[in-house]
Structures are given as C-alpha cells and as structure tokens.
PDB file of C-alpha atoms in Angstrom:
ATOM      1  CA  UNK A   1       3.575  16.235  46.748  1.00 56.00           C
ATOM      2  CA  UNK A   2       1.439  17.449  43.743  1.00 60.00           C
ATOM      3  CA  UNK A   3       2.759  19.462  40.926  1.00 58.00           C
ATOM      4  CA  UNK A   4       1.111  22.524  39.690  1.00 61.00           C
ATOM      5  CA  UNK A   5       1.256  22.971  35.972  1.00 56.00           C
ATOM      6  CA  UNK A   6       2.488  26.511  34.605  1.00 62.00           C
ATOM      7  CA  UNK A   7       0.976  27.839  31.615  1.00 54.00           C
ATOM      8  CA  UNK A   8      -2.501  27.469  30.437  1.00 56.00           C
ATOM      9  CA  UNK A   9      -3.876  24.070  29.669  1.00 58.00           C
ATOM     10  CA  UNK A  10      -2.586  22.573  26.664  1.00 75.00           C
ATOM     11  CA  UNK A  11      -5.178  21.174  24.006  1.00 82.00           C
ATOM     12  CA  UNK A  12      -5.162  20.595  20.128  1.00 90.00           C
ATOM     13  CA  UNK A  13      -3.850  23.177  18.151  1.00 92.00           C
ATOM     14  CA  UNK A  14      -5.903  25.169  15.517  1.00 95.00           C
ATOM     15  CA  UNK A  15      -4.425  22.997  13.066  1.00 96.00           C
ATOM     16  CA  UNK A  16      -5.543  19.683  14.480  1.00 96.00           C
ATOM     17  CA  UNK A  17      -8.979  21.225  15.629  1.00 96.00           C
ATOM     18  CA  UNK A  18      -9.435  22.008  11.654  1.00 96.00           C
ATOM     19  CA  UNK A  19      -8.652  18.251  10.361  1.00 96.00           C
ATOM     20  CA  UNK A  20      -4.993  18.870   9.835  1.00 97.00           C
ATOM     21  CA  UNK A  21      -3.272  18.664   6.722  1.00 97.00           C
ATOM     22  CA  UNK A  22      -6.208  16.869   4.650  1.00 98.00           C
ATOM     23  CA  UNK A  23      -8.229  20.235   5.432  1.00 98.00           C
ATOM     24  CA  UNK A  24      -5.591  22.482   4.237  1.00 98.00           C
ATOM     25  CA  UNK A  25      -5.214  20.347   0.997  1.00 98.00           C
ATOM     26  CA  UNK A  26      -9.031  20.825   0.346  1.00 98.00           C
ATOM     27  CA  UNK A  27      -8.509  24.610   1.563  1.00 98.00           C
ATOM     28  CA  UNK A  28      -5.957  25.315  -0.828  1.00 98.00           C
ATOM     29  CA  UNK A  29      -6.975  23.086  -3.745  1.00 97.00           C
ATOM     30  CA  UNK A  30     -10.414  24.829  -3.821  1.00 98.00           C
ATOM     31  CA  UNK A  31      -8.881  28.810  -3.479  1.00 98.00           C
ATOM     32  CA  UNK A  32      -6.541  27.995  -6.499  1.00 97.00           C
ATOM     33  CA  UNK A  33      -9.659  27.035  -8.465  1.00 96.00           C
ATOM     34  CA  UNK A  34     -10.521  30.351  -8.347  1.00 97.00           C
ATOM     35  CA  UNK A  35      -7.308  32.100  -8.448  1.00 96.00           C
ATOM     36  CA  UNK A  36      -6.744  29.693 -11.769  1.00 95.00           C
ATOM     37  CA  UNK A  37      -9.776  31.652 -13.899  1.00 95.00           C
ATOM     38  CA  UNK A  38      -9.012  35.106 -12.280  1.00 96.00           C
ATOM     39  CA  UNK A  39      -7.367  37.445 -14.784  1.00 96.00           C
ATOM     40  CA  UNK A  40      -6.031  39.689 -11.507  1.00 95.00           C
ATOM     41  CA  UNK A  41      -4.728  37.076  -9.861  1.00 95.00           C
ATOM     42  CA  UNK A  42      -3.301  34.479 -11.870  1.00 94.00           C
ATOM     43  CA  UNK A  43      -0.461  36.516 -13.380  1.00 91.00           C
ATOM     44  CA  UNK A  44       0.958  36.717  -9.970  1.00 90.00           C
ATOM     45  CA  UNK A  45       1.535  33.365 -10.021  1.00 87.00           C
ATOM     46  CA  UNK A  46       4.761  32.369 -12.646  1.00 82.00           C
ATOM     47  CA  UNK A  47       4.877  29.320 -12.683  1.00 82.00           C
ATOM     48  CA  UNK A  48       3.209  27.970 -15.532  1.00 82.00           C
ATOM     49  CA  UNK A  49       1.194  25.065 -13.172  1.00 84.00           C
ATOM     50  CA  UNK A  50      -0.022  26.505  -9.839  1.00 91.00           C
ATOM     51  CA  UNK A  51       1.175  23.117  -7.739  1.00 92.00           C
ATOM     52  CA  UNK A  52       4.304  24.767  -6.411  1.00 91.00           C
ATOM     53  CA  UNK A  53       2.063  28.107  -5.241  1.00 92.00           C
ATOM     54  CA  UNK A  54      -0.469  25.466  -3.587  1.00 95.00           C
ATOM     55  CA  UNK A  55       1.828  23.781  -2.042  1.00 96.00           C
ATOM     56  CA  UNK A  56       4.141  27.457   0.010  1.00 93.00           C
ATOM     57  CA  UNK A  57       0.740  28.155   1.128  1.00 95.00           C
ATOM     58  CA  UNK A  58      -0.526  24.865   2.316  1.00 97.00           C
ATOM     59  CA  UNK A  59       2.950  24.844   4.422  1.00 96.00           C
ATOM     60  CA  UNK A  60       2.268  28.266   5.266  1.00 95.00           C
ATOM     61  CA  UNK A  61      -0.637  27.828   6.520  1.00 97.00           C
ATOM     62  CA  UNK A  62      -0.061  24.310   8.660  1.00 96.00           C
ATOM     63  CA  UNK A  63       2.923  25.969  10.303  1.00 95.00           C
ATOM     64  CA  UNK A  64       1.129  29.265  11.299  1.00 95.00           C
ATOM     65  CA  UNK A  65      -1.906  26.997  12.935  1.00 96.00           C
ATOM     66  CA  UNK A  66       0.334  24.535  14.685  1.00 95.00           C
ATOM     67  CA  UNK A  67       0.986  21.906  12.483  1.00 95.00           C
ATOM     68  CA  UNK A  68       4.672  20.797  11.052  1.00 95.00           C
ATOM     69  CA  UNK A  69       7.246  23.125  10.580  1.00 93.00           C
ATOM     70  CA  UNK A  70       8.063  22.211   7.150  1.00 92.00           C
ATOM     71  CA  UNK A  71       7.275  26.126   5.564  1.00 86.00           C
ATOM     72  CA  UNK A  72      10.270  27.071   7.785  1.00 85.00           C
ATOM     73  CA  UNK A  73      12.557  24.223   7.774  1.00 83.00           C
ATOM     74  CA  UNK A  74      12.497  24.779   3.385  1.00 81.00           C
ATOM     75  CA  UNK A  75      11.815  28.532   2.809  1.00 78.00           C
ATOM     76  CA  UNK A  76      12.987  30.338   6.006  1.00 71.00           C
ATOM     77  CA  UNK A  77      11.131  32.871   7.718  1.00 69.00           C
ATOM     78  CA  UNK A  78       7.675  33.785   5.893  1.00 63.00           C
ATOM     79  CA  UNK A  79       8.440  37.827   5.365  1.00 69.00           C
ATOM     80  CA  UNK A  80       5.028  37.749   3.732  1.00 66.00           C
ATOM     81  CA  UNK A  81       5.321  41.582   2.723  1.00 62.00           C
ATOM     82  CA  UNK A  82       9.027  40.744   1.505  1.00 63.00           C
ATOM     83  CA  UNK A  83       7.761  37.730  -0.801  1.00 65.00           C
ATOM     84  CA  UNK A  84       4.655  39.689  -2.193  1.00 62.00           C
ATOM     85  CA  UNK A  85       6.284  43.204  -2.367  1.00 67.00           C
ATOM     86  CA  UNK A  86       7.492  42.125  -6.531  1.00 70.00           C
ATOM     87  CA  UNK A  87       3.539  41.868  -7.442  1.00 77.00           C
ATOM     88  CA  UNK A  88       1.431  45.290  -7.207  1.00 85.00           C
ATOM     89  CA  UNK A  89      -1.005  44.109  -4.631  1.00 87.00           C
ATOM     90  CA  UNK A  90      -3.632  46.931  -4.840  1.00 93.00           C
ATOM     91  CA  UNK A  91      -7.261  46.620  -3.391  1.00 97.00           C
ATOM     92  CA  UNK A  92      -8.408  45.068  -6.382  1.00 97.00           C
ATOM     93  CA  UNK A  93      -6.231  41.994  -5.920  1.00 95.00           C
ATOM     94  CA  UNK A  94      -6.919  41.809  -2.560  1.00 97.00           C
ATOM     95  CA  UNK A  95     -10.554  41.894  -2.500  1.00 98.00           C
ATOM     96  CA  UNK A  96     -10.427  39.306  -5.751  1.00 98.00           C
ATOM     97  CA  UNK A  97      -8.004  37.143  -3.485  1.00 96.00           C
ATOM     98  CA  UNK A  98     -10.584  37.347  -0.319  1.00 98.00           C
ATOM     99  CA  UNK A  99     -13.196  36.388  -2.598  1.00 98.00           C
ATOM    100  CA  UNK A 100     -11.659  32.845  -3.846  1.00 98.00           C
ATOM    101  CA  UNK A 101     -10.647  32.354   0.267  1.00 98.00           C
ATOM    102  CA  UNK A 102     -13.978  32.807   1.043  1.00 98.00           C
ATOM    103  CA  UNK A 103     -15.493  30.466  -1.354  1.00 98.00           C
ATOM    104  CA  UNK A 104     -12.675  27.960  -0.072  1.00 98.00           C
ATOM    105  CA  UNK A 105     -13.347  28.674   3.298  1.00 98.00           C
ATOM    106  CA  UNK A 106     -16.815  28.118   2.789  1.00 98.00           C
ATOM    107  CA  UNK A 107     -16.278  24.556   1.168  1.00 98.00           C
ATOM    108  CA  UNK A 108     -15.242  23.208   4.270  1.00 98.00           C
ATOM    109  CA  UNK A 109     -18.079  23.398   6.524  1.00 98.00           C
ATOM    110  CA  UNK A 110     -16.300  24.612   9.387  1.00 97.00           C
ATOM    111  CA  UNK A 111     -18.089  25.021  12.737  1.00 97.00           C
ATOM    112  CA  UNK A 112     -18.390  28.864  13.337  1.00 98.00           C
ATOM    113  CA  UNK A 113     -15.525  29.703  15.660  1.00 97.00           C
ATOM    114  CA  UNK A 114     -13.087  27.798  13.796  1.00 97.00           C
ATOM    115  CA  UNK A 115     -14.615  29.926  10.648  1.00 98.00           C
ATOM    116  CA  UNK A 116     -14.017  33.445  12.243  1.00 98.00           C
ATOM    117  CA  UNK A 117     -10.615  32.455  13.837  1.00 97.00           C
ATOM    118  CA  UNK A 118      -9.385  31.388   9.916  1.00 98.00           C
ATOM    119  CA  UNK A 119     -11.155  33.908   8.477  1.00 98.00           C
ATOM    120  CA  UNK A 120     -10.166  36.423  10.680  1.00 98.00           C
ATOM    121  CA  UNK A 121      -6.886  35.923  10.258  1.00 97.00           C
ATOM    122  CA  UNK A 122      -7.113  35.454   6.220  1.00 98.00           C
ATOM    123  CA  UNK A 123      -8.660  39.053   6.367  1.00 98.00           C
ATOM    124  CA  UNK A 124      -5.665  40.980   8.290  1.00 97.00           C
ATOM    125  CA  UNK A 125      -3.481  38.641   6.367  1.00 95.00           C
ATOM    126  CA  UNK A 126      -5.043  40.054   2.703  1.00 96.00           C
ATOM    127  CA  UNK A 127      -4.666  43.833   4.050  1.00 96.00           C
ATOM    128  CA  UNK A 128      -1.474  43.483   5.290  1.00 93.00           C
ATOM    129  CA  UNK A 129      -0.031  42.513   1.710  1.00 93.00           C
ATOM    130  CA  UNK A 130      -1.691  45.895  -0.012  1.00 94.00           C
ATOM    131  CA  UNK A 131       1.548  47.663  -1.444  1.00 91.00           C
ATOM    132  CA  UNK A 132       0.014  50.167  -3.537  1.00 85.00           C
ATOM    133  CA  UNK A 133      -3.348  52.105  -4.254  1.00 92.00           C
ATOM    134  CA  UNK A 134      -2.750  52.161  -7.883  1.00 87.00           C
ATOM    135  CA  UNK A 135      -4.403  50.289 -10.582  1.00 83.00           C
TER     136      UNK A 135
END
C-alpha cells in the first residue's frame, strides 16, 4: 500500500534558502550601520549601544522566515505596532528606515526572488509601523 502525502511538498524554509542565521547577522549588522549615523532614527533606539536592538530583530526576523523560535520563546508575541507605538513613526522615519534596509539588503547579493520575497515583506512591514503623519 502507498501513502499519499497531505499538504504541499515540504522544502527549506525562507530562512535556510537565505543562509540562515549567518545572513541575518550580516543583514542586521549592515542596517544598524546606517541606523547608527541617522539623526531620525537613532534616537529611537535607547540603549546607549545598539547590540541589544540588533539582536530583537535578528530573532525577529529568523523566527518570521522559519528559523528558531528564540524571538518568541524570550519576548512573547511580536505586537510590532504595540512595541513601536512609544516612538512617533511618521513617513520620514519610515522611508529613512527603508533606506538603511535597502542598502543592507543589497549587501547580500541575494538571488532576485529571495530579494523581492524579503523586501517585500520589509516594505509592508515599514508601513505598517506609521503611527502618525506629523513631523
């Protein structure tokens, strides 16, 4: 008797069809360059050395594409709005914060559908976190 699998096919996820964690290290590591010069940006980040920002969104990031649920297991659910919502996230910010993901993004070479999946997603991502249209 043969068995027929349910469910589609199962193949790497996103996260080990990007290089896994070594790729969101270098993703990370590079957009906080940016973020580290920007005058928008970097007040949004309290801690006086960015390590502990770099590392929420390198978990953040791993979990959402498949890799270990470590985000989860140490901060709980994501609520992305809910942890932004104290910082005014106008356009400004969120075009500035696009702009140091897409230099990062860039940086790692990625073949083109693997670049418009993660970008696409950084993009809704960046919109969704707008909380005001004030300066």
């Amino acid at each position: 008797m043969t068995t027929i699998p349910v469910g589609p096919p199962q193949g790497p996820s996103f996260f080990e069809q990007l290089g896994g964690h070594a790729t969101f290290v270098r993703l990370v590591d590079a957009f906080y360059r940016g973020v580290a010069g920007d005058p928008v940006l970097r007040p949004m980040y309290p801690e006086e050395d960015l390590g502990p920002a770099k590392e929420r969104l390198t978990l953040f990031l791993e979990q959402y594409w498949g890799g270990p649920t470590t985000y989860s297991e140490q901060r709980g659910h994501p609520r992305l709005r809910m942890r932004h919502n104290p910082f005014r996230v106008n356009p400004d910010a969120r075009d500035r914060w696009l702009a140091h993901m897409r230099v990062a993004v860039d940086e790692l070479a990625l073949p083109p559908l693997l670049d418009e999946t993660l970008w696409s997603y950084l993009e809704r991502a960046a919109f969704a976190m707008v909380n005001t249209f004030e300066e």
